[in-house]
Amino acid sequence: MTISEENYLKVIYHLSNLSPKGVNTNAIAGMLDTKASSVTDMLKKLSDKELVDYQKYQGVFLTEKGKLHAKMIVRNHRLWEVFLVEKLGFAWDEVHEVAEELEHVRSEKLINQLDKFLNFPSFDPHGDPIPNAKGEIPTIAKQLLSEIEAGESITCVGVKDTSVDFLKYLNKQQISLGTKIKILEKESFDGTIKIEINSNVIVISDKIANNLYVK
């Protein structure tokens, strides 16, 4: 498979989690910043390889074969992110682009040895689950911070938005995976929330609260 084909599979996989009834070709084009006609050409190639189920004007679905391929690409990406953070000292807002390159390494033995070297992590530095070698994905009970009531104490376990700007914002607020958070007040008017972290009180917006996973 080409790198381009792998990128398409990964994007379709992520979009299918949001749209289980089929992925729209325009959504794929938007994610990959390309033309809809280019997406159509690639989907025909992937369909010929029995990696997607594609019919014109209908949603795109990954076949079981395509879904497993996509999971292995995601597995590679997230294992490399763990390695970069835990072993090379990268910050969680620095690893995505590097992992985008490393995820296309073709050696199954290397990835399995990397997994073993890292002691078989279940989640990446952003709290996203890492598929194992069989494509099985761990689950964790979690909610968005915006869904938690005032007075509750919770722990940050992931981020919905993995953009560099958002992660840098969280760094400034000293929020990372494992951070203990107490909700002091919730404003019904605009959704802002007053929280306490390490004895420091800050106010976060509804947008921030809707991109933080906690348990």
Tab-separated table of C-alpha atoms in Angstrom:
chain	number	residue	atom	x	y	z
A	1	MET	CA	0.000	0.000	0.000
A	2	THR	CA	1.133	3.539	-0.709
A	3	ILE	CA	1.394	6.192	1.994
A	4	SER	CA	-1.486	8.033	0.347
A	5	GLU	CA	-3.691	4.937	0.510
A	6	GLU	CA	-2.839	4.474	4.179
A	7	ASN	CA	-3.713	8.105	4.907
A	8	TYR	CA	-7.093	7.658	3.242
A	9	LEU	CA	-7.833	4.533	5.263
A	10	LYS	CA	-6.931	6.288	8.499
A	11	VAL	CA	-9.112	9.296	7.718
A	12	ILE	CA	-12.062	7.092	6.746
A	13	TYR	CA	-11.590	5.124	9.957
A	14	HIS	CA	-11.679	8.249	12.138
A	15	LEU	CA	-14.651	9.707	10.260
A	16	SER	CA	-16.561	6.418	10.450
A	17	ASN	CA	-16.434	6.620	14.247
A	18	LEU	CA	-18.364	9.888	13.942
A	19	SER	CA	-20.601	8.754	11.078
A	20	PRO	CA	-21.370	5.008	11.362
A	21	LYS	CA	-23.933	5.196	8.537
A	22	GLY	CA	-21.224	5.930	5.991
A	23	VAL	CA	-18.542	8.533	5.387
A	24	ASN	CA	-19.234	11.389	2.967
A	25	THR	CA	-16.620	11.932	0.247
A	26	ASN	CA	-16.676	15.685	0.894
A	27	ALA	CA	-15.746	15.030	4.515
A	28	ILE	CA	-12.754	12.970	3.354
A	29	ALA	CA	-11.727	15.732	0.948
A	30	GLY	CA	-11.939	18.284	3.740
A	31	MET	CA	-9.809	16.224	6.119
A	32	LEU	CA	-7.131	15.621	3.470
A	33	ASP	CA	-7.369	19.087	1.910
A	34	THR	CA	-7.892	17.682	-1.571
A	35	LYS	CA	-10.507	17.711	-4.352
A	36	ALA	CA	-13.610	15.537	-4.248
A	37	SER	CA	-12.639	14.120	-7.659
A	38	SER	CA	-9.296	12.954	-6.233
A	39	VAL	CA	-11.133	11.263	-3.363
A	40	THR	CA	-13.390	9.441	-5.827
A	41	ASP	CA	-10.374	8.151	-7.777
A	42	MET	CA	-8.708	6.886	-4.598
A	43	LEU	CA	-11.881	5.219	-3.332
A	44	LYS	CA	-12.092	3.257	-6.578
A	45	LYS	CA	-8.525	2.019	-6.023
A	46	LEU	CA	-9.259	1.081	-2.408
A	47	SER	CA	-12.444	-0.650	-3.502
A	48	ASP	CA	-10.513	-2.699	-6.052
A	49	LYS	CA	-8.246	-3.825	-3.204
A	50	GLU	CA	-11.345	-4.750	-1.140
A	51	LEU	CA	-10.434	-2.211	1.537
A	52	VAL	CA	-13.585	-0.081	1.264
A	53	ASP	CA	-17.166	-0.581	0.186
A	54	TYR	CA	-17.855	2.352	-2.113
A	55	GLN	CA	-20.756	3.165	-4.388
A	56	LYS	CA	-21.121	6.552	-6.014
A	57	TYR	CA	-23.461	8.955	-4.205
A	58	GLN	CA	-23.577	6.689	-1.151
A	59	GLY	CA	-21.515	6.639	2.031
A	60	VAL	CA	-18.116	4.960	2.167
A	61	PHE	CA	-17.555	2.039	4.531
A	62	LEU	CA	-14.375	0.224	5.481
A	63	THR	CA	-14.441	-3.510	4.857
A	64	GLU	CA	-13.196	-5.760	7.668
A	65	LYS	CA	-9.888	-5.972	5.808
A	66	GLY	CA	-9.743	-2.188	5.462
A	67	LYS	CA	-10.707	-1.624	9.088
A	68	LEU	CA	-7.865	-3.871	10.291
A	69	HIS	CA	-5.375	-2.056	8.053
A	70	ALA	CA	-6.596	1.288	9.415
A	71	LYS	CA	-6.320	0.101	13.011
A	72	MET	CA	-2.723	-0.965	12.442
A	73	ILE	CA	-1.852	2.495	11.080
A	74	VAL	CA	-3.510	4.084	14.124
A	75	ARG	CA	-1.635	1.589	16.334
A	76	ASN	CA	1.693	2.593	14.782
A	77	HIS	CA	0.945	6.304	15.161
A	78	ARG	CA	-0.050	6.126	18.803
A	79	LEU	CA	2.808	3.821	19.834
A	80	TRP	CA	5.286	6.250	18.275
A	81	GLU	CA	3.640	9.116	20.178
A	82	VAL	CA	4.142	7.213	23.442
A	83	PHE	CA	7.774	6.563	22.535
A	84	LEU	CA	8.435	10.208	21.656
A	85	VAL	CA	6.934	11.471	24.913
A	86	GLU	CA	8.146	8.820	27.343
A	87	LYS	CA	11.583	8.041	25.912
A	88	LEU	CA	12.677	11.128	23.965
A	89	GLY	CA	11.166	13.882	26.090
A	90	PHE	CA	8.791	15.375	23.515
A	91	ALA	CA	5.829	17.373	24.808
A	92	TRP	CA	2.363	16.088	23.946
A	93	ASP	CA	1.824	19.044	21.581
A	94	GLU	CA	5.000	18.197	19.598
A	95	VAL	CA	4.472	14.556	18.644
A	96	HIS	CA	1.644	14.431	16.109
A	97	GLU	CA	3.499	15.539	12.973
A	98	VAL	CA	6.512	13.329	13.746
A	99	ALA	CA	4.255	10.340	14.376
A	100	GLU	CA	2.509	11.065	11.065
A	101	GLU	CA	5.804	10.208	9.354
A	102	LEU	CA	6.721	7.247	11.556
A	103	GLU	CA	3.309	5.570	11.308
A	104	HIS	CA	4.133	4.401	7.770
A	105	VAL	CA	7.104	2.250	8.854
A	106	ARG	CA	6.338	-1.151	7.330
A	107	SER	CA	8.076	-3.491	9.788
A	108	GLU	CA	5.531	-5.428	11.846
A	109	LYS	CA	8.367	-6.839	13.952
A	110	LEU	CA	9.609	-3.317	14.768
A	111	ILE	CA	6.164	-2.160	15.890
A	112	ASN	CA	5.599	-5.258	18.018
A	113	GLN	CA	9.033	-4.836	19.622
A	114	LEU	CA	8.285	-1.147	20.202
A	115	ASP	CA	5.022	-2.135	21.901
A	116	LYS	CA	6.922	-4.578	24.132
A	117	PHE	CA	9.659	-2.005	24.871
A	118	LEU	CA	6.989	0.468	26.012
A	119	ASN	CA	5.390	-2.226	28.217
A	120	PHE	CA	2.273	-2.549	26.056
A	121	PRO	CA	0.617	0.835	26.670
A	122	SER	CA	-3.168	0.999	26.307
A	123	PHE	CA	-3.420	4.740	25.658
A	124	ASP	CA	-1.328	7.384	23.906
A	125	PRO	CA	-0.191	10.717	25.448
A	126	HIS	CA	-3.547	12.314	24.509
A	127	GLY	CA	-5.606	9.575	26.142
A	128	ASP	CA	-6.574	7.866	22.872
A	129	PRO	CA	-6.728	4.040	22.930
A	130	ILE	CA	-4.012	2.040	21.193
A	131	PRO	CA	-5.176	-1.020	19.206
A	132	ASN	CA	-3.217	-4.165	20.019
A	133	ALA	CA	-1.623	-6.410	17.406
A	134	LYS	CA	-4.994	-8.100	16.789
A	135	GLY	CA	-6.804	-4.800	16.302
A	136	GLU	CA	-8.560	-4.986	19.682
A	137	ILE	CA	-9.131	-1.562	21.233
A	138	PRO	CA	-9.259	-0.904	25.005
A	139	THR	CA	-12.097	1.155	26.417
A	140	ILE	CA	-12.313	3.517	29.360
A	141	ALA	CA	-15.338	5.078	31.012
A	142	LYS	CA	-15.125	8.821	30.469
A	143	GLN	CA	-17.240	11.950	30.153
A	144	LEU	CA	-16.685	15.451	28.896
A	145	LEU	CA	-15.862	17.939	31.631
A	146	SER	CA	-18.891	19.973	30.543
A	147	GLU	CA	-21.143	17.074	31.617
A	148	ILE	CA	-19.935	17.008	35.232
A	149	GLU	CA	-21.860	18.753	37.985
A	150	ALA	CA	-20.470	21.400	40.350
A	151	GLY	CA	-18.898	19.984	43.501
A	152	GLU	CA	-17.519	16.890	41.789
A	153	SER	CA	-13.820	15.947	41.771
A	154	ILE	CA	-12.527	14.213	38.648
A	155	THR	CA	-9.345	13.301	36.774
A	156	CYS	CA	-8.366	14.331	33.233
A	157	VAL	CA	-8.054	11.198	31.077
A	158	GLY	CA	-8.000	12.554	27.520
A	159	VAL	CA	-8.568	15.343	25.042
A	160	LYS	CA	-11.105	15.525	22.222
A	161	ASP	CA	-9.186	18.293	20.441
A	162	THR	CA	-5.542	17.330	19.797
A	163	SER	CA	-4.563	20.534	18.004
A	164	VAL	CA	-1.261	22.145	18.969
A	165	ASP	CA	-2.994	25.368	20.068
A	166	PHE	CA	-5.340	23.528	22.426
A	167	LEU	CA	-2.580	21.391	23.942
A	168	LYS	CA	-0.405	24.468	24.487
A	169	TYR	CA	-3.347	26.170	26.207
A	170	LEU	CA	-3.701	23.183	28.537
A	171	ASN	CA	0.028	23.318	29.272
A	172	LYS	CA	-0.341	26.956	30.379
A	173	GLN	CA	-3.188	25.936	32.681
A	174	GLN	CA	-1.132	22.984	33.999
A	175	ILE	CA	-3.719	20.498	32.754
A	176	SER	CA	-2.514	17.128	31.476
A	177	LEU	CA	-3.484	13.469	31.707
A	178	GLY	CA	-3.877	12.525	35.364
A	179	THR	CA	-4.526	16.093	36.552
A	180	LYS	CA	-7.004	16.210	39.452
A	181	ILE	CA	-9.772	18.754	38.921
A	182	LYS	CA	-12.479	19.982	41.291
A	183	ILE	CA	-15.479	21.758	39.802
A	184	LEU	CA	-16.357	24.758	41.966
A	185	GLU	CA	-19.048	26.528	39.923
A	186	LYS	CA	-20.866	26.189	36.584
A	187	GLU	CA	-22.361	29.241	34.889
A	188	SER	CA	-25.673	28.381	33.218
A	189	PHE	CA	-25.604	31.501	31.025
A	190	ASP	CA	-22.510	30.762	28.943
A	191	GLY	CA	-21.249	27.419	30.218
A	192	THR	CA	-18.070	28.757	31.815
A	193	ILE	CA	-16.773	26.651	34.672
A	194	LYS	CA	-14.698	27.616	37.693
A	195	ILE	CA	-12.313	24.806	38.585
A	196	GLU	CA	-9.557	24.161	41.111
A	197	ILE	CA	-6.247	22.525	40.157
A	198	ASN	CA	-3.452	22.123	42.686
A	199	SER	CA	-5.042	24.812	44.920
A	200	ASN	CA	-5.201	27.219	41.941
A	201	VAL	CA	-8.615	28.469	40.841
A	202	ILE	CA	-9.172	29.197	37.132
A	203	VAL	CA	-12.169	29.783	34.871
A	204	ILE	CA	-12.444	27.820	31.627
A	205	SER	CA	-14.820	28.314	28.721
A	206	ASP	CA	-17.548	25.960	27.565
A	207	LYS	CA	-15.407	25.199	24.492
A	208	ILE	CA	-12.534	24.008	26.689
A	209	ALA	CA	-14.882	21.935	28.875
A	210	ASN	CA	-16.314	20.265	25.762
A	211	ASN	CA	-12.841	19.101	24.681
A	212	LEU	CA	-11.599	17.578	27.935
A	213	TYR	CA	-12.368	13.970	28.860
A	214	VAL	CA	-12.521	13.134	32.567
A	215	LYS	CA	-13.540	10.311	34.845
